[in-house]
XYZ file of C-alpha atoms in Angstrom:
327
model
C -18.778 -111.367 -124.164
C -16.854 -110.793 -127.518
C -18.549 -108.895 -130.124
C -19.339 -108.086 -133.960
C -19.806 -105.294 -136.072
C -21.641 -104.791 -139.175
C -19.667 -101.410 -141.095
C -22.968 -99.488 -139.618
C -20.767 -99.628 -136.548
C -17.687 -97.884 -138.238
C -19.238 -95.257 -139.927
C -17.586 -91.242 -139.050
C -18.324 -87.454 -138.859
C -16.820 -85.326 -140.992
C -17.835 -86.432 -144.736
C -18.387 -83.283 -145.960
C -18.206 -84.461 -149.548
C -20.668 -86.829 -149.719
C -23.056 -84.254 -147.579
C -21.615 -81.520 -150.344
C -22.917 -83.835 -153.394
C -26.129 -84.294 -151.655
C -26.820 -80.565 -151.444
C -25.048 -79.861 -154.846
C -23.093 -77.288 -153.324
C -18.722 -77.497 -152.764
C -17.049 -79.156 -149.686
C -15.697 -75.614 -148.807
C -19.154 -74.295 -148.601
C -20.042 -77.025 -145.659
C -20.394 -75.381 -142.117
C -18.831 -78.437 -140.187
C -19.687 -78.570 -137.243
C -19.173 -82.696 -137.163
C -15.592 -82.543 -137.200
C -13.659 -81.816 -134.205
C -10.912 -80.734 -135.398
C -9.487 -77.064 -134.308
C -10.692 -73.945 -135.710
C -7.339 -72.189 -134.461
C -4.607 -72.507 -136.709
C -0.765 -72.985 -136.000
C 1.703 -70.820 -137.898
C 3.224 -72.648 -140.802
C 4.935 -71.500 -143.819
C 4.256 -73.870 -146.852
C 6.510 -72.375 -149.492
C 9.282 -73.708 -146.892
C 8.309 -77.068 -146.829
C 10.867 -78.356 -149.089
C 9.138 -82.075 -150.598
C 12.273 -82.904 -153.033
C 14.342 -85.265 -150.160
C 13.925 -88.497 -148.688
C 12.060 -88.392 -145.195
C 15.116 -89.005 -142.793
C 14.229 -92.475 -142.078
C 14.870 -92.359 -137.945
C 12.886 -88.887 -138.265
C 15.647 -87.167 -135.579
C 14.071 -84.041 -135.825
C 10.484 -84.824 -135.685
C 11.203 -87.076 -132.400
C 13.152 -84.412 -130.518
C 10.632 -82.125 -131.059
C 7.832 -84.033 -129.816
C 10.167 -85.207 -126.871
C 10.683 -81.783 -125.997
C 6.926 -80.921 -125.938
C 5.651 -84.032 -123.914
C 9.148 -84.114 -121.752
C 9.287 -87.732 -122.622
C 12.499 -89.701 -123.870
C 12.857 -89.651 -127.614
C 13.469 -93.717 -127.389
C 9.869 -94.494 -126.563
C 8.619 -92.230 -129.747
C 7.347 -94.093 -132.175
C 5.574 -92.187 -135.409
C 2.641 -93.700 -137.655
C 0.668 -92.126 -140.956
C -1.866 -91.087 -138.759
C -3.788 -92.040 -135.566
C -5.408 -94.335 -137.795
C -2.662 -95.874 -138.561
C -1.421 -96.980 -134.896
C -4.550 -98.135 -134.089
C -4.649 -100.517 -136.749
C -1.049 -101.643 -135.950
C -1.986 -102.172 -132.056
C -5.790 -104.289 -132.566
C -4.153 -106.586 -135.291
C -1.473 -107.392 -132.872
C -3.697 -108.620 -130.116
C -6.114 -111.341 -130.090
C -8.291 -109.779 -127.724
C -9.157 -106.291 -127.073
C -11.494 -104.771 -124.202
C -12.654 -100.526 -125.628
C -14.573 -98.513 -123.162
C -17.378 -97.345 -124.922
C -18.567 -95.304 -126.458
C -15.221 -94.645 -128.363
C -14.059 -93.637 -131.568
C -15.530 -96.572 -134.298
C -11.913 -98.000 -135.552
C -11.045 -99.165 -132.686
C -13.969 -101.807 -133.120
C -12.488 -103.358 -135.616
C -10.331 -105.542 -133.996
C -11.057 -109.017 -134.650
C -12.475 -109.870 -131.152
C -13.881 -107.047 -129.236
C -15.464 -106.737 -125.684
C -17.271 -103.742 -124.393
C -17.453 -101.835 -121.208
C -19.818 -99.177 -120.698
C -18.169 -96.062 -118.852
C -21.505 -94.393 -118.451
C -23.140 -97.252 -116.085
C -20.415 -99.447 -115.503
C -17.238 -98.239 -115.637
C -15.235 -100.432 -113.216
C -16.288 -103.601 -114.579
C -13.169 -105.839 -114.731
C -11.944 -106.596 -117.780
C -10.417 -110.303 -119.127
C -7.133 -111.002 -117.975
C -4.022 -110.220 -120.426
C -6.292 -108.438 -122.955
C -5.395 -105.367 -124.732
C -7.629 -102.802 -123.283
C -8.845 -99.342 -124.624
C -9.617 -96.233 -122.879
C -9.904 -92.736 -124.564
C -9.217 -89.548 -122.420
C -10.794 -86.790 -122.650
C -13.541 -89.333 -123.822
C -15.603 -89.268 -127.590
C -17.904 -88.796 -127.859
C -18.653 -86.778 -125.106
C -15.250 -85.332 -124.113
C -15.361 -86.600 -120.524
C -11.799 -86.262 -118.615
C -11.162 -89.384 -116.159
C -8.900 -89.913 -113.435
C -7.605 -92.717 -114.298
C -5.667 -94.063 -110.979
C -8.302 -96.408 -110.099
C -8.522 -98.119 -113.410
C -4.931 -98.291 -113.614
C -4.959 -100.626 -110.041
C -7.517 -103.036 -111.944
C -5.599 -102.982 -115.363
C -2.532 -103.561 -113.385
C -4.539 -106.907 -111.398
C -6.019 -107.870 -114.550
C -1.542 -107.940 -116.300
C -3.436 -105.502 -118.883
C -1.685 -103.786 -122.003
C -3.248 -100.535 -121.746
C -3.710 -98.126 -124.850
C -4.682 -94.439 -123.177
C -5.946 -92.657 -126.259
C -4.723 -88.682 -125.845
C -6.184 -87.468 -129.016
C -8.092 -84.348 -127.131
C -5.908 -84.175 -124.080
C -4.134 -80.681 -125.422
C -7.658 -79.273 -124.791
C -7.787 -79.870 -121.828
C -4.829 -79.007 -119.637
C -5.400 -81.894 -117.931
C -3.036 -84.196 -116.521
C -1.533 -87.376 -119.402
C -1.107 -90.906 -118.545
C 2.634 -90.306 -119.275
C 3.023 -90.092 -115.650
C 2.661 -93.910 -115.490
C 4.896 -94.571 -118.074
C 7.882 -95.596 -115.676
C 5.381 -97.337 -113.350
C 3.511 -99.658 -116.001
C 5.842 -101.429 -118.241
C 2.757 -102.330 -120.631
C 1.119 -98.858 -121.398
C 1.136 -97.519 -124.690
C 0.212 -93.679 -125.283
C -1.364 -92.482 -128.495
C -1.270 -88.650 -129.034
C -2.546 -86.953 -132.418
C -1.884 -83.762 -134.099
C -4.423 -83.513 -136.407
C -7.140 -82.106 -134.079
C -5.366 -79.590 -131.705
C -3.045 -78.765 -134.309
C -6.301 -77.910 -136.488
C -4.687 -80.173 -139.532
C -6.751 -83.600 -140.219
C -4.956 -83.996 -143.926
C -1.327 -83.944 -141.790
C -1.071 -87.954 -141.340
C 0.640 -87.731 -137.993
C -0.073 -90.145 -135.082
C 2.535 -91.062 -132.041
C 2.640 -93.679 -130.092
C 4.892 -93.111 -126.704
C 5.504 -96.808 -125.104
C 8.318 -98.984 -123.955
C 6.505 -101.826 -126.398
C 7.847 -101.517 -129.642
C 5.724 -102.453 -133.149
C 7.099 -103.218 -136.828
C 6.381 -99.985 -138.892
C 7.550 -99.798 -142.477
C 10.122 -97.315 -144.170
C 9.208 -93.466 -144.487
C 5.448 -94.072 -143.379
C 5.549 -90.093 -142.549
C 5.990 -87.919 -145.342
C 8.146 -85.392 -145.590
C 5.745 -82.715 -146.138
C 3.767 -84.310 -142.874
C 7.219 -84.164 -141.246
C 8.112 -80.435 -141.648
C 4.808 -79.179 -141.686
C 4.326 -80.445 -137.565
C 7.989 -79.036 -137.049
C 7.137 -75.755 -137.820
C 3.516 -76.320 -135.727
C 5.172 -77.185 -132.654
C 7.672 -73.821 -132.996
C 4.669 -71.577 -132.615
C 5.029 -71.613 -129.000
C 2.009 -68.724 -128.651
C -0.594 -71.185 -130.558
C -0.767 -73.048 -127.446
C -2.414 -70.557 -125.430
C -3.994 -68.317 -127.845
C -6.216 -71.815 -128.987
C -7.112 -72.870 -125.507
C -8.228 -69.176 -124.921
C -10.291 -68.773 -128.017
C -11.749 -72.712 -127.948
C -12.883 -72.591 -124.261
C -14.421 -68.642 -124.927
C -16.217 -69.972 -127.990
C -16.950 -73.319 -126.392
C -19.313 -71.364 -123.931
C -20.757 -69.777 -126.758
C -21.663 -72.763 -128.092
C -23.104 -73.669 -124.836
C -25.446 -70.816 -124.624
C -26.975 -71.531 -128.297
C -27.809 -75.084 -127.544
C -29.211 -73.978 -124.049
C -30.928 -71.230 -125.256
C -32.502 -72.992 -128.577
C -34.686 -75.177 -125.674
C -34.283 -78.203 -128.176
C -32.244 -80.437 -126.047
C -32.758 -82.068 -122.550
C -28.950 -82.577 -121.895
C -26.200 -81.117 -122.877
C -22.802 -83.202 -121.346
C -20.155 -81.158 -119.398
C -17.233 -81.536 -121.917
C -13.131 -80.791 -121.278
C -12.627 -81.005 -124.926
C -13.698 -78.972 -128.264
C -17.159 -80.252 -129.306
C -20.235 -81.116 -126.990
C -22.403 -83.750 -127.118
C -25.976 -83.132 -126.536
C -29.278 -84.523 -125.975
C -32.669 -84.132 -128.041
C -35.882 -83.441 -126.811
C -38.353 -84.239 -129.112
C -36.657 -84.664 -132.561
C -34.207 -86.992 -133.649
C -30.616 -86.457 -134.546
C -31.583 -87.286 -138.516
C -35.003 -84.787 -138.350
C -32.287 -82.255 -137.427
C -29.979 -83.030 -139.917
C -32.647 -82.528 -142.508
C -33.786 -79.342 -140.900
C -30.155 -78.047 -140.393
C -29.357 -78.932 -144.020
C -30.559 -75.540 -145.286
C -27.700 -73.734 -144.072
C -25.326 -76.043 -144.727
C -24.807 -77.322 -141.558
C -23.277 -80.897 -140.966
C -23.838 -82.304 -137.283
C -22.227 -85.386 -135.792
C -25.080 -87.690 -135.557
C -24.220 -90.411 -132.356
C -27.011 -92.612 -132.790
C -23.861 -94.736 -134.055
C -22.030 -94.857 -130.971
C -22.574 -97.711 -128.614
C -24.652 -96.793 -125.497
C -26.270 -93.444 -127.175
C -29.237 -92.992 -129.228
C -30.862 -91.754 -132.071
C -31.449 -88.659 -130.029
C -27.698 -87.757 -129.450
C -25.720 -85.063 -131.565
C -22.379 -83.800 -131.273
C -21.197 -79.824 -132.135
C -17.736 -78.944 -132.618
C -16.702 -75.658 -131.373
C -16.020 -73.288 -134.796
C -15.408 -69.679 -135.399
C -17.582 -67.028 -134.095
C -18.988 -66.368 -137.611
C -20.204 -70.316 -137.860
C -21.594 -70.270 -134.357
C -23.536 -67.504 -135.443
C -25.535 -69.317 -138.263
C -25.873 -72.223 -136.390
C -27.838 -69.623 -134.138
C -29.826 -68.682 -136.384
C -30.874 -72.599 -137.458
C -31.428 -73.606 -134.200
C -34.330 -70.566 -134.230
């Protein structure tokens, strides 16, 4: 069954200005711990980001980069202002579209969309020759699937498959790029902006055999040499996996330990989802408010309630006051 959305259904974490004006204070002084995006920084040198040229129009550098990092040939690279910005391009091209849910809300605004729910029903077959969706590691609970089994149905089904990667660097775990050779109609869509720690970078990439129209320079040329230089800092890698996954069990213990929530999901990613007890996600908004605190309220997600929250993993420092609230 096709579905609807009213903008409810699209709304997103991470508006720390409007939250900002609220509490008449400045977006820098918002402890966010709605956005997932990574509190480890890559090394990058803006006074040699040189803005004056013409993006190179074929982006040579920019594609043999990412080629090198993903082992991948630099044909199937195709670059887009953002992760936004390819999924736009992919739902408009397909009349119908099949997202495992919950997921990330732009997806669901593809004109006809049908839901499967990967918490209860996961293997449910999808329509035949529909685009489907899946997102791995999962939002918004940062579940990492092995996906052989749905690539058997997708395959049944003649399937284009879009494998969302936007949290896979998280993880360590295995990419879909593996079935690349296998699957002539799987499209990959990797991001930079949350590993890389740099949301305001318009980045996406999509890695596919399938080929869309995209128009002239749609990457800047500051977005351009700022993810060069991000992908030379070949210690960032491990140094962020170290300190997210150290301070991700930090984060851990305060939820555990604050006795507020009855679940808190196993996660291969850099935020947690968790489950409320006896408040809602808005009561503890409210309460969290006086220390600045923005949360990642999921009662907007299909399949979760208005008991679910979501907690990036931040600095020791931020994890600290959130402490502190949570008493």
């Amino acid at each position: 069954m096709f579905k609807k959305f009213t903008m409810d259904s699209f709304f997103h974490g991470a508006d720390i200005y409007s939250f900002a004006k609220k509490l008449n204070i400045k977006p820098k002084d918002v402890i966010d711990f709605s956005s997932n995006i990574n509190f480890v920084k890559p090394k990058v040198n803006l006074k040699k980001i040189d803005i004056s040229p013409y993006p190179d129009p074929r982006y040579v550098k920019l594609k043999k980069a990412i080629s090198k990092k993903y082992n991948i040939d630099k044909n199937y690279i195709q670059l887009f202002n953002g992760s936004t910005d390819a999924i736009f391009t992919i739902i408009n091209h397909f009349d119908d579209v099949t997202l495992y849910a919950p997921i990330f809300s732009e997806y669901k605004k593809a004109n006809k969309v049908q839901l499967i729910n990967r918490f209860s029903n996961m293997y449910e077959i999808p329509p035949k020759d529909s685009l489907v969706v899946f997102v791995n590691p999962s939002t918004p609970d940062g579940t990492y699937y092995d996906l052989k089994k749905f690539f058997d149905i997708w395959c049944k089904q003649n399937n284009t498959v879009l494998i969302d990667e936007s949290f896979l660097d998280f993880s360590g775990k295995k990419s879909a790029l593996c079935f690349l050779n296998d699957f002539e109609k799987l499209i990959i869509l990797k991001s930079f902006s949350k590993f890389y720690g740099c949301a305001g970078v318009r980045v996406g990439v999509l890695i596919s055999k399938i080929k869309f129209k995209t128009p002239l320079w749609n990457i800047s040329t500051f977005d351009e040499q700022f993810i060069l230089q991000a992908l030379k800092d070949k210690k960032f890698e491990i140094k962020s996996k170290i300190y997210v996954e150290k301070n991700k069990q930090l984060l851990r213990e305060i939820l555990e330990n604050s006795g507020l929530f009855e679940k808190i999901y196993d996660s291969s990613t850099n935020f947690l989802l968790a489950k409320l007890k006896h408040i809602s996600s808005i009561a503890l908004q409210d309460k969290l408010s006086a220390y600045n605190i923005l949360i990642r309220d999921c009662s907007n997600f299909d399949f979760l309630d208005e008991f679910h929250v979501r907690f990036a993993v931040k600095t020791k420092k931020e994890l600290k006051i959130l402490k502190k609230a949570l008493k």
